[in-house]
PDB file of C-alpha atoms in Angstrom:
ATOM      1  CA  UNK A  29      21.807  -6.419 -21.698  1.00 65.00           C
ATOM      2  CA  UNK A  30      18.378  -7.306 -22.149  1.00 81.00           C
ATOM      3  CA  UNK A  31      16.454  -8.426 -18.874  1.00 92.00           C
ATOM      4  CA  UNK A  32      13.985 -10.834 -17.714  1.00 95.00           C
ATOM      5  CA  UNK A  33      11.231 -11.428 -20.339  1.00 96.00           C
ATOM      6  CA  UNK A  34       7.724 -12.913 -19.229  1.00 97.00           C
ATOM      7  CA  UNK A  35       4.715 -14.135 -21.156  1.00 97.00           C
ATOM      8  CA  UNK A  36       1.483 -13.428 -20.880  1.00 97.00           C
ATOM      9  CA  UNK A  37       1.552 -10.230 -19.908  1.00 95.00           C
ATOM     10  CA  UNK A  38      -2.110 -10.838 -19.017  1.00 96.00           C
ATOM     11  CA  UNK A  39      -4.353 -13.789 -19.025  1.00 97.00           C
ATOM     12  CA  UNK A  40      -7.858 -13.916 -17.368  1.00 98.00           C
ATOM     13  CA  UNK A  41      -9.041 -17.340 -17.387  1.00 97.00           C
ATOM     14  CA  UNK A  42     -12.478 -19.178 -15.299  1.00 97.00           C
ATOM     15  CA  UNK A  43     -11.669 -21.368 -11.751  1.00 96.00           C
ATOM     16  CA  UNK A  44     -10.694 -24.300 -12.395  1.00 97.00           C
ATOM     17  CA  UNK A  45      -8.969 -23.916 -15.621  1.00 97.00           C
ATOM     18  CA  UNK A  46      -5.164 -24.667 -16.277  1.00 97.00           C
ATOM     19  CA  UNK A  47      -2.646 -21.511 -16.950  1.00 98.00           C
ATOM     20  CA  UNK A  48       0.523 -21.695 -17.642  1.00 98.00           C
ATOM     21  CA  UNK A  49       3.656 -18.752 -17.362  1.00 97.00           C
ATOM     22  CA  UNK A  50       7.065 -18.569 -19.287  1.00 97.00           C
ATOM     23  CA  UNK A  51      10.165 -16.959 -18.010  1.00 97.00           C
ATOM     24  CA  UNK A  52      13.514 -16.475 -20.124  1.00 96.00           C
ATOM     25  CA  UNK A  53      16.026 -14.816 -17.153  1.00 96.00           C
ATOM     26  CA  UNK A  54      18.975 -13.291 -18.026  1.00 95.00           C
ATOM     27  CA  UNK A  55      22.079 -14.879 -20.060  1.00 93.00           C
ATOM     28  CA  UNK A  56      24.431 -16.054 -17.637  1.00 91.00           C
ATOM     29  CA  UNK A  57      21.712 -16.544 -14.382  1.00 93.00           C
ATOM     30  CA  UNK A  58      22.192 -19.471 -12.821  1.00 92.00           C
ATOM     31  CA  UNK A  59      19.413 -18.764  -9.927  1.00 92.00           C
ATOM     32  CA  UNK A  60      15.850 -18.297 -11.027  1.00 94.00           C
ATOM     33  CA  UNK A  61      12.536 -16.860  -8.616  1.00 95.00           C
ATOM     34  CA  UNK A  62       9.249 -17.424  -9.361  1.00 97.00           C
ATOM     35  CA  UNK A  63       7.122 -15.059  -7.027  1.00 96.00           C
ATOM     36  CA  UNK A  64       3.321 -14.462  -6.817  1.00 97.00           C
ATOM     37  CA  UNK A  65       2.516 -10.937  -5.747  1.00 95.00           C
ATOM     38  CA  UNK A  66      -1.508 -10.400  -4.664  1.00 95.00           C
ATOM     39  CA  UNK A  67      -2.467  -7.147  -4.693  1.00 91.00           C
ATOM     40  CA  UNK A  68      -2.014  -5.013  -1.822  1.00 88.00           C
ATOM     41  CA  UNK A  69       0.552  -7.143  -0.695  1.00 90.00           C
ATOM     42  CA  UNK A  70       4.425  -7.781  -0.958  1.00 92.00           C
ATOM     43  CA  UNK A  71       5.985 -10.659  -3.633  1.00 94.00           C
ATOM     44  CA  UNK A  72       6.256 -14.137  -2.039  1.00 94.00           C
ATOM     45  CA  UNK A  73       8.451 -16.633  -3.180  1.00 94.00           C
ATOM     46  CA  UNK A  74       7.123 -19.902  -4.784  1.00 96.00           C
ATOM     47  CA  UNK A  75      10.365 -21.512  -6.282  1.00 95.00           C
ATOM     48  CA  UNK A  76      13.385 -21.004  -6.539  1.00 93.00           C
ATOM     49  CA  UNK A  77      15.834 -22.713  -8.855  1.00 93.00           C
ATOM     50  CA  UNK A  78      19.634 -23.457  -9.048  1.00 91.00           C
ATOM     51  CA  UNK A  79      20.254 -24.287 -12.216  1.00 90.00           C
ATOM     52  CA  UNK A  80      18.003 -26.826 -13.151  1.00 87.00           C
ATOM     53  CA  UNK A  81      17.463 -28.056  -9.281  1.00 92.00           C
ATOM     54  CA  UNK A  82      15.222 -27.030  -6.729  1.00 93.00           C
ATOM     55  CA  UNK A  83      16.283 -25.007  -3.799  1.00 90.00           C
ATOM     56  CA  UNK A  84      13.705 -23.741  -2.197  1.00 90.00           C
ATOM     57  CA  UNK A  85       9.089 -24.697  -3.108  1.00 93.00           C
ATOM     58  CA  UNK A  86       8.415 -24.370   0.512  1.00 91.00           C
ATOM     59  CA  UNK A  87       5.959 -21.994  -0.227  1.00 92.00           C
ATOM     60  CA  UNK A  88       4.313 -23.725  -3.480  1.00 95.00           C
ATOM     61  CA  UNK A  89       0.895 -25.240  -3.147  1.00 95.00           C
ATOM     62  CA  UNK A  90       1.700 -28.508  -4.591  1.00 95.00           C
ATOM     63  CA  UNK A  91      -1.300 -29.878  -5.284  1.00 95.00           C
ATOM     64  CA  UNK A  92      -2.175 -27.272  -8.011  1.00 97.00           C
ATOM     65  CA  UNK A  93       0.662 -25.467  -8.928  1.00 97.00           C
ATOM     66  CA  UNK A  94       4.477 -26.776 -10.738  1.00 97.00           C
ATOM     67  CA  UNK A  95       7.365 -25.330 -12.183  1.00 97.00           C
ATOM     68  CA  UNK A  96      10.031 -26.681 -14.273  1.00 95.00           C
ATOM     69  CA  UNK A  97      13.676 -25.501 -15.696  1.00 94.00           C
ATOM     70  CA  UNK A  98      14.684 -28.415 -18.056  1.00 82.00           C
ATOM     71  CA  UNK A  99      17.816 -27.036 -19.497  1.00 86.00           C
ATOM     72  CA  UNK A 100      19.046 -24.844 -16.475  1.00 84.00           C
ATOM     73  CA  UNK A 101      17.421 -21.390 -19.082  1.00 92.00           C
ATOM     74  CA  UNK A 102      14.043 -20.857 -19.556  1.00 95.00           C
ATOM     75  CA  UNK A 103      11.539 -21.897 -17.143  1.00 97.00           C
ATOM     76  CA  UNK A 104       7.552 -22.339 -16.762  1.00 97.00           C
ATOM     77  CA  UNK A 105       5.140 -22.371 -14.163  1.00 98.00           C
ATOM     78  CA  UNK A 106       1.480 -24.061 -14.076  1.00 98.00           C
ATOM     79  CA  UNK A 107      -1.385 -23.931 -12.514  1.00 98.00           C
ATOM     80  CA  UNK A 108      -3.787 -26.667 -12.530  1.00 97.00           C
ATOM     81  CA  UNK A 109      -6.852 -25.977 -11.556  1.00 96.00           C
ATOM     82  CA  UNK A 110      -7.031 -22.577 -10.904  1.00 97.00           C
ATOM     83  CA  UNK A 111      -8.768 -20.872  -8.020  1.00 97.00           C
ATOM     84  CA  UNK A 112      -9.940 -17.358  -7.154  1.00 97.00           C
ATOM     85  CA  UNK A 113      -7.757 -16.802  -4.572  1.00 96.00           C
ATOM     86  CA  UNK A 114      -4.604 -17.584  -7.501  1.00 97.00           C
ATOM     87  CA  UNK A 115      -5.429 -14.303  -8.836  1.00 98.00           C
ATOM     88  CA  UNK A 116      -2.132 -12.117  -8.597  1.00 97.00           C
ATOM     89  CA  UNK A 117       1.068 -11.219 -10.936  1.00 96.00           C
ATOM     90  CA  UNK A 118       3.334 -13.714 -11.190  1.00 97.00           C
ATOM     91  CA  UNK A 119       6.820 -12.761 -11.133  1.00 96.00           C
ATOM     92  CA  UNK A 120       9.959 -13.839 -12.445  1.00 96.00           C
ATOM     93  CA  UNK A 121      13.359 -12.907 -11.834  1.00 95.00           C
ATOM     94  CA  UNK A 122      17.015 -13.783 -11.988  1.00 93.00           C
ATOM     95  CA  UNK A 123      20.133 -13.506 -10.245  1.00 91.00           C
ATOM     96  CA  UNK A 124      23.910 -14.630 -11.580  1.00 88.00           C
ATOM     97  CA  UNK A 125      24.198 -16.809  -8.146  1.00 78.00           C
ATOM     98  CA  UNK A 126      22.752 -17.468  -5.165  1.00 72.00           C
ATOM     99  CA  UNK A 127      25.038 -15.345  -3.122  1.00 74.00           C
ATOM    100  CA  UNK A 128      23.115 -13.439  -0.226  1.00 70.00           C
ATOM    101  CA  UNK A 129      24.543 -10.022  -2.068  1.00 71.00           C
ATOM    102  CA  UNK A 130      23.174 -11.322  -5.818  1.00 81.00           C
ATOM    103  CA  UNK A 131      21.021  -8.980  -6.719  1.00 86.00           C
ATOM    104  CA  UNK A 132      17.357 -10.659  -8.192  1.00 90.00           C
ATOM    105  CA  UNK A 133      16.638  -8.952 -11.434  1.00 92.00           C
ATOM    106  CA  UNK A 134      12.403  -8.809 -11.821  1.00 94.00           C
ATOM    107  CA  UNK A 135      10.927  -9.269 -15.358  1.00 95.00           C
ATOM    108  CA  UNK A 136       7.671  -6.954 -15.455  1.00 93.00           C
ATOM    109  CA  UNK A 137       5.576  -9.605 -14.240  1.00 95.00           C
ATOM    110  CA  UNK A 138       2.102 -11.940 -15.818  1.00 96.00           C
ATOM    111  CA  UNK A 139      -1.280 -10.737 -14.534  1.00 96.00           C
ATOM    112  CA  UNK A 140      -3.509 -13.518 -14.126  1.00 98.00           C
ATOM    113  CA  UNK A 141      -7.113 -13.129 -13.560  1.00 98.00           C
ATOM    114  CA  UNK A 142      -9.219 -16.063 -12.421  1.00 97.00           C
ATOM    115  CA  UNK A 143     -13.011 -15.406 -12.567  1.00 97.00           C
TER     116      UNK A 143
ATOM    117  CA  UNK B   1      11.835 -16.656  11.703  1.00 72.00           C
ATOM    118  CA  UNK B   2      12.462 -12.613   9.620  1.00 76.00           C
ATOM    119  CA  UNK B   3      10.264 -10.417   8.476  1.00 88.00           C
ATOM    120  CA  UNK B   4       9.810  -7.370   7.612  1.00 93.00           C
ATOM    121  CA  UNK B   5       6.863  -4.219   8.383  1.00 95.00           C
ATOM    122  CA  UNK B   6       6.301  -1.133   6.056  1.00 96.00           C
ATOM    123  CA  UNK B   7       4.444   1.177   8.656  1.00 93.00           C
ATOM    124  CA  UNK B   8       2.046   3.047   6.189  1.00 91.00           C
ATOM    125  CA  UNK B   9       0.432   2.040   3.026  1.00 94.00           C
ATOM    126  CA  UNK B  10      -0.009   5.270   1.650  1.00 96.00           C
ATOM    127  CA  UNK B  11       2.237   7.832   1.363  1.00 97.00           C
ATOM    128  CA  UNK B  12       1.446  10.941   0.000  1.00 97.00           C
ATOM    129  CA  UNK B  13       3.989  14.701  -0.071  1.00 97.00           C
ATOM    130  CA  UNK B  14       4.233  17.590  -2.612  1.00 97.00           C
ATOM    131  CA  UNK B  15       7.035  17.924  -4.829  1.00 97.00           C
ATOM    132  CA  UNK B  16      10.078  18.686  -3.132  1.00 97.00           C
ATOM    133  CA  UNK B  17       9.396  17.596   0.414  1.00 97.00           C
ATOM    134  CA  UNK B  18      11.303  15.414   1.947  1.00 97.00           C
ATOM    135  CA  UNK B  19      10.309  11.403   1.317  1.00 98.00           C
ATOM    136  CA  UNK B  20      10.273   9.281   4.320  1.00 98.00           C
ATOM    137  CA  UNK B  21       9.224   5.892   4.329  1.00 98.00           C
ATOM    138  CA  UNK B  22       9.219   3.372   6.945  1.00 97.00           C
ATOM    139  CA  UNK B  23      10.612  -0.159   7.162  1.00 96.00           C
ATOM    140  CA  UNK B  24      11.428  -2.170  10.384  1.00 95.00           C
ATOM    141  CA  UNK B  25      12.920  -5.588  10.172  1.00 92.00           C
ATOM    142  CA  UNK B  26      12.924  -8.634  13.169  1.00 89.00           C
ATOM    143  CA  UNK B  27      15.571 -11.065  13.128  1.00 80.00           C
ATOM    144  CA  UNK B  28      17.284 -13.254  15.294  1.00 74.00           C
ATOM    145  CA  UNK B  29      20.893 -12.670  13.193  1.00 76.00           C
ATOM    146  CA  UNK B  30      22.415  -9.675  11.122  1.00 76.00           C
ATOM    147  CA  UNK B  31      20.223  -9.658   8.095  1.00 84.00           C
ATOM    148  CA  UNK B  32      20.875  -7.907   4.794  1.00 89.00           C
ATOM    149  CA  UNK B  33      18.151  -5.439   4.060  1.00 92.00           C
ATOM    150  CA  UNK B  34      16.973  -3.968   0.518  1.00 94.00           C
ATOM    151  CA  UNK B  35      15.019  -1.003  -0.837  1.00 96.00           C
ATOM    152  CA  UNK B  36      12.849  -1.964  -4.320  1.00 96.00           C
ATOM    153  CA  UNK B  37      10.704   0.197  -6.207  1.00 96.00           C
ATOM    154  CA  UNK B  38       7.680  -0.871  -9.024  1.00 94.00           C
ATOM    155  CA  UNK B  39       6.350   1.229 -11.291  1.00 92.00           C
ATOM    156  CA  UNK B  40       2.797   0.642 -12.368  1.00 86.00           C
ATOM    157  CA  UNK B  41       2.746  -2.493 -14.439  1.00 81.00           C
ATOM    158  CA  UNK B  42       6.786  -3.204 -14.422  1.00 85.00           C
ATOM    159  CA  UNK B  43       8.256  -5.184 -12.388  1.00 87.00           C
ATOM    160  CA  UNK B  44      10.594  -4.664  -9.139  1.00 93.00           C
ATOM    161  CA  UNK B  45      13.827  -2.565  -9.275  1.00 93.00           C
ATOM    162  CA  UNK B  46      16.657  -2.651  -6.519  1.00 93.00           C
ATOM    163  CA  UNK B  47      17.140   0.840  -5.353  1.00 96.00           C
ATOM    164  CA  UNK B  48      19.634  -0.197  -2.422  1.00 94.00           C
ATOM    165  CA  UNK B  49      20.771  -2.487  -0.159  1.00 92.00           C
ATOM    166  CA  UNK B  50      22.515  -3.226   3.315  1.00 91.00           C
ATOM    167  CA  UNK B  51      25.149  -5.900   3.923  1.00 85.00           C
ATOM    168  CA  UNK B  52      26.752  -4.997   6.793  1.00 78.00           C
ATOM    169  CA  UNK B  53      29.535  -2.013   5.770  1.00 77.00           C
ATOM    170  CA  UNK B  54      28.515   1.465   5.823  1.00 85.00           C
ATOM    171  CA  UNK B  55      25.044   1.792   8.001  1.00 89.00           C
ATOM    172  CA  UNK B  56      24.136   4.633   5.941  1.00 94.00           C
ATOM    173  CA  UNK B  57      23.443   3.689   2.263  1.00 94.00           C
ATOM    174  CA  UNK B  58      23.152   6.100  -1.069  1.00 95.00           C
ATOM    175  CA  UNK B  59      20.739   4.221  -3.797  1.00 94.00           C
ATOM    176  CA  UNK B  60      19.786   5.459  -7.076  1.00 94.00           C
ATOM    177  CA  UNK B  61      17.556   8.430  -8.102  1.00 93.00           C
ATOM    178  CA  UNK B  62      18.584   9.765  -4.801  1.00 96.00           C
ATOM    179  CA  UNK B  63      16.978   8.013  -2.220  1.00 97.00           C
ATOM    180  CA  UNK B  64      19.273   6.773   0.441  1.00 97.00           C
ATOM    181  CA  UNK B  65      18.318   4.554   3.974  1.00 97.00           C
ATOM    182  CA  UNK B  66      20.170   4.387   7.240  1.00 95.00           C
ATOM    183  CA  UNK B  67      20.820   1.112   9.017  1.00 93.00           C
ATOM    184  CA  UNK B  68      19.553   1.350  12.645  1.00 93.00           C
ATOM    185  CA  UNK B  69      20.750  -1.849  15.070  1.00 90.00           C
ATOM    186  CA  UNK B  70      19.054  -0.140  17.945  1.00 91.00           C
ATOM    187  CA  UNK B  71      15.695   0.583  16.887  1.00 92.00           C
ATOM    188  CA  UNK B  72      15.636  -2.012  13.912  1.00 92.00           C
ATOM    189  CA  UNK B  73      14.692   0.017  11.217  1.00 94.00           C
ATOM    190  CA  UNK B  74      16.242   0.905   7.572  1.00 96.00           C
ATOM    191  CA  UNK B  75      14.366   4.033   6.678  1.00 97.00           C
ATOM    192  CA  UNK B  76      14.102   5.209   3.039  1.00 98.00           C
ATOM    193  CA  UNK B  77      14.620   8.954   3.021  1.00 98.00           C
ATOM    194  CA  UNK B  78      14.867  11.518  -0.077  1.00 98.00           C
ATOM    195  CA  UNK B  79      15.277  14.913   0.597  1.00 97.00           C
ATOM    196  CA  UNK B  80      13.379  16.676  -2.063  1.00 97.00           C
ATOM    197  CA  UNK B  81      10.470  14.643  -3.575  1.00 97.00           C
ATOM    198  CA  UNK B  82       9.934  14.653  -7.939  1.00 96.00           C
ATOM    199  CA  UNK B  83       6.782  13.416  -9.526  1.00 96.00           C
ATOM    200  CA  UNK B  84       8.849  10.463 -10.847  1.00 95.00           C
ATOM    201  CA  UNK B  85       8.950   9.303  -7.466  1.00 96.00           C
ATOM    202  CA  UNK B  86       5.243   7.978  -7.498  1.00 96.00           C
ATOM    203  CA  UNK B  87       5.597   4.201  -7.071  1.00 96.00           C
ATOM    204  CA  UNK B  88       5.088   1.855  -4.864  1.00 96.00           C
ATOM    205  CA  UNK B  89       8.197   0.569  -2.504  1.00 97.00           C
ATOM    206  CA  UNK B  90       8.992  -2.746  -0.574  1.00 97.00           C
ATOM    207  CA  UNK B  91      11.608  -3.159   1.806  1.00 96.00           C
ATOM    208  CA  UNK B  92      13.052  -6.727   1.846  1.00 94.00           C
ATOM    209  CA  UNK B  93      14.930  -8.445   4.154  1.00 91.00           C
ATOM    210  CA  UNK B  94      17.288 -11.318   3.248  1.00 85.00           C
ATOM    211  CA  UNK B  95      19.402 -13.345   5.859  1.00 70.00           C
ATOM    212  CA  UNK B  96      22.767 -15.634   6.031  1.00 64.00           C
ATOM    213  CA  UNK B  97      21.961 -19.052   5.307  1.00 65.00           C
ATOM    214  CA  UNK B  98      18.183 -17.943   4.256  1.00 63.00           C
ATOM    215  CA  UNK B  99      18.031 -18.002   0.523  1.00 67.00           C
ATOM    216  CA  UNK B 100      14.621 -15.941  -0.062  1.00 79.00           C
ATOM    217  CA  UNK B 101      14.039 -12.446  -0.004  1.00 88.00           C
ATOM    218  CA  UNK B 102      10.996 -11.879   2.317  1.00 90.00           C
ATOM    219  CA  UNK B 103       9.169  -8.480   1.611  1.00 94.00           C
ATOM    220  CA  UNK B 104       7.488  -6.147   3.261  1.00 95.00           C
ATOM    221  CA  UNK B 105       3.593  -5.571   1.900  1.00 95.00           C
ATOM    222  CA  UNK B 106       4.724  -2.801   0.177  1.00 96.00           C
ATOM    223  CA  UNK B 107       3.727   1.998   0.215  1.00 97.00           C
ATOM    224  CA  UNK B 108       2.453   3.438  -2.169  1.00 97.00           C
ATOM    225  CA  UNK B 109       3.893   6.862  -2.406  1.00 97.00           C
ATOM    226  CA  UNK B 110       1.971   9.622  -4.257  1.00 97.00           C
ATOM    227  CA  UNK B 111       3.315  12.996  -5.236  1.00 97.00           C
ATOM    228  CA  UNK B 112       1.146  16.498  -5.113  1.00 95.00           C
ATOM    229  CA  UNK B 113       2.010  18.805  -7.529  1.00 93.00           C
TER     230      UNK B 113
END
């Protein structure tokens, strides 16, 4: 079964330019995760996505950052304009539900450096 | 509101000791709890997880954590530590009606040879 793709891998860009991530979860996942993970510190959720719906962007900054799932699959996430402080790997993952006990399957993640 | 503290943000034993690292949780309800693992430049792997049954849990690679209610902690434990260990490791917590995973900031565990 093959897992939760991401690309970049890496992308170093200068403040105030745009970035943008792509995430293809797993066949079959209905729930997708976007986290941001700076380093020295634990993942935090961003978004999370049923299907094509939002469930949960409490913790997205909104005024610079968006994230789409069109068709329920694939999914991106934007930045626009970066900062320094946005530096961090982005990660996605997947789970089949939503279900407290669904276990969230990472993808290996998109460096981003802002300079 | 839960969350979760990794006491220790290095870890470092020689092969074959015994691996302990340290996770207590704080919540107001039962949470479910979960062990992950990253190796350098991959991303997260579920190593185990509590949901209530058995308070003392066997994950892969050998590692296994013990629920404690009293002293709200969920331990990671190995008894004999192998170079493939080095990695850092988040404990999570996840609760009913809560939809995210919050993690802990994460040890970095280093094997001596």
């Amino acid at each position: 079964e093959a897992g939760v793709a991401q690309s970049p891998r890496y992308k170093i860009i200068e403040k105030r330019q745009s970035v943008a991530f792509w995430c293809n979860p797993i066949s079959g996942h209905a729930t997708l995760y976007w986290y941001q993970q700076i380093l020295g510190q634990g993942p935090k959720l961003l978004i999370q996505f049923q299907n094509n719906g939002v469930v949960d962007d409490s913790q997205l900054p909104k005024d610079r950052f968006s994230a789409e799932r069109l068709k329920g699959v694939d999914s991106t996430l934007k930045i626009q304009p970066a900062k320094l402080e946005d530096s961090a790997v982005y990660l996605c993952a997947s789970s089949f539900r939503q279900g407290i006990q669904d276990e969230q399957f990472f993808g290996p993640g998109t460096r981003l450096t802002v300079l | 509101a839960q969350s979760v503290t990794q006491l220790g943000s290095h870890v470092s034993v020689s092969e074959g000791a015994l691996v302990l690292l340290r996770c207590n949780y704080s919540s107001s309800v039962p949470p479910y709890l979960f062990w992950y693992v990253q190796y350098p430049n991959q991303g997260l792997q579920l190593l185990l997880k509590y949901t209530s049954a058995a308070t003392l849990v066997k994950g892969i690679n050998g590692f296994e954590a013990e629920f404690k209610k009293s002293e709200t902690s969920f331990h990671l434990t190995k008894p004999s530590a192998h170079m493939s260990d080095a990695a850092e490791y988040f404990c999570a917590v996840r609760i009913q009606g809560a939809q995210k995973l919050v993690f802990g900031q994460g040890t970095r565990l280093t094997i001596n040879p």
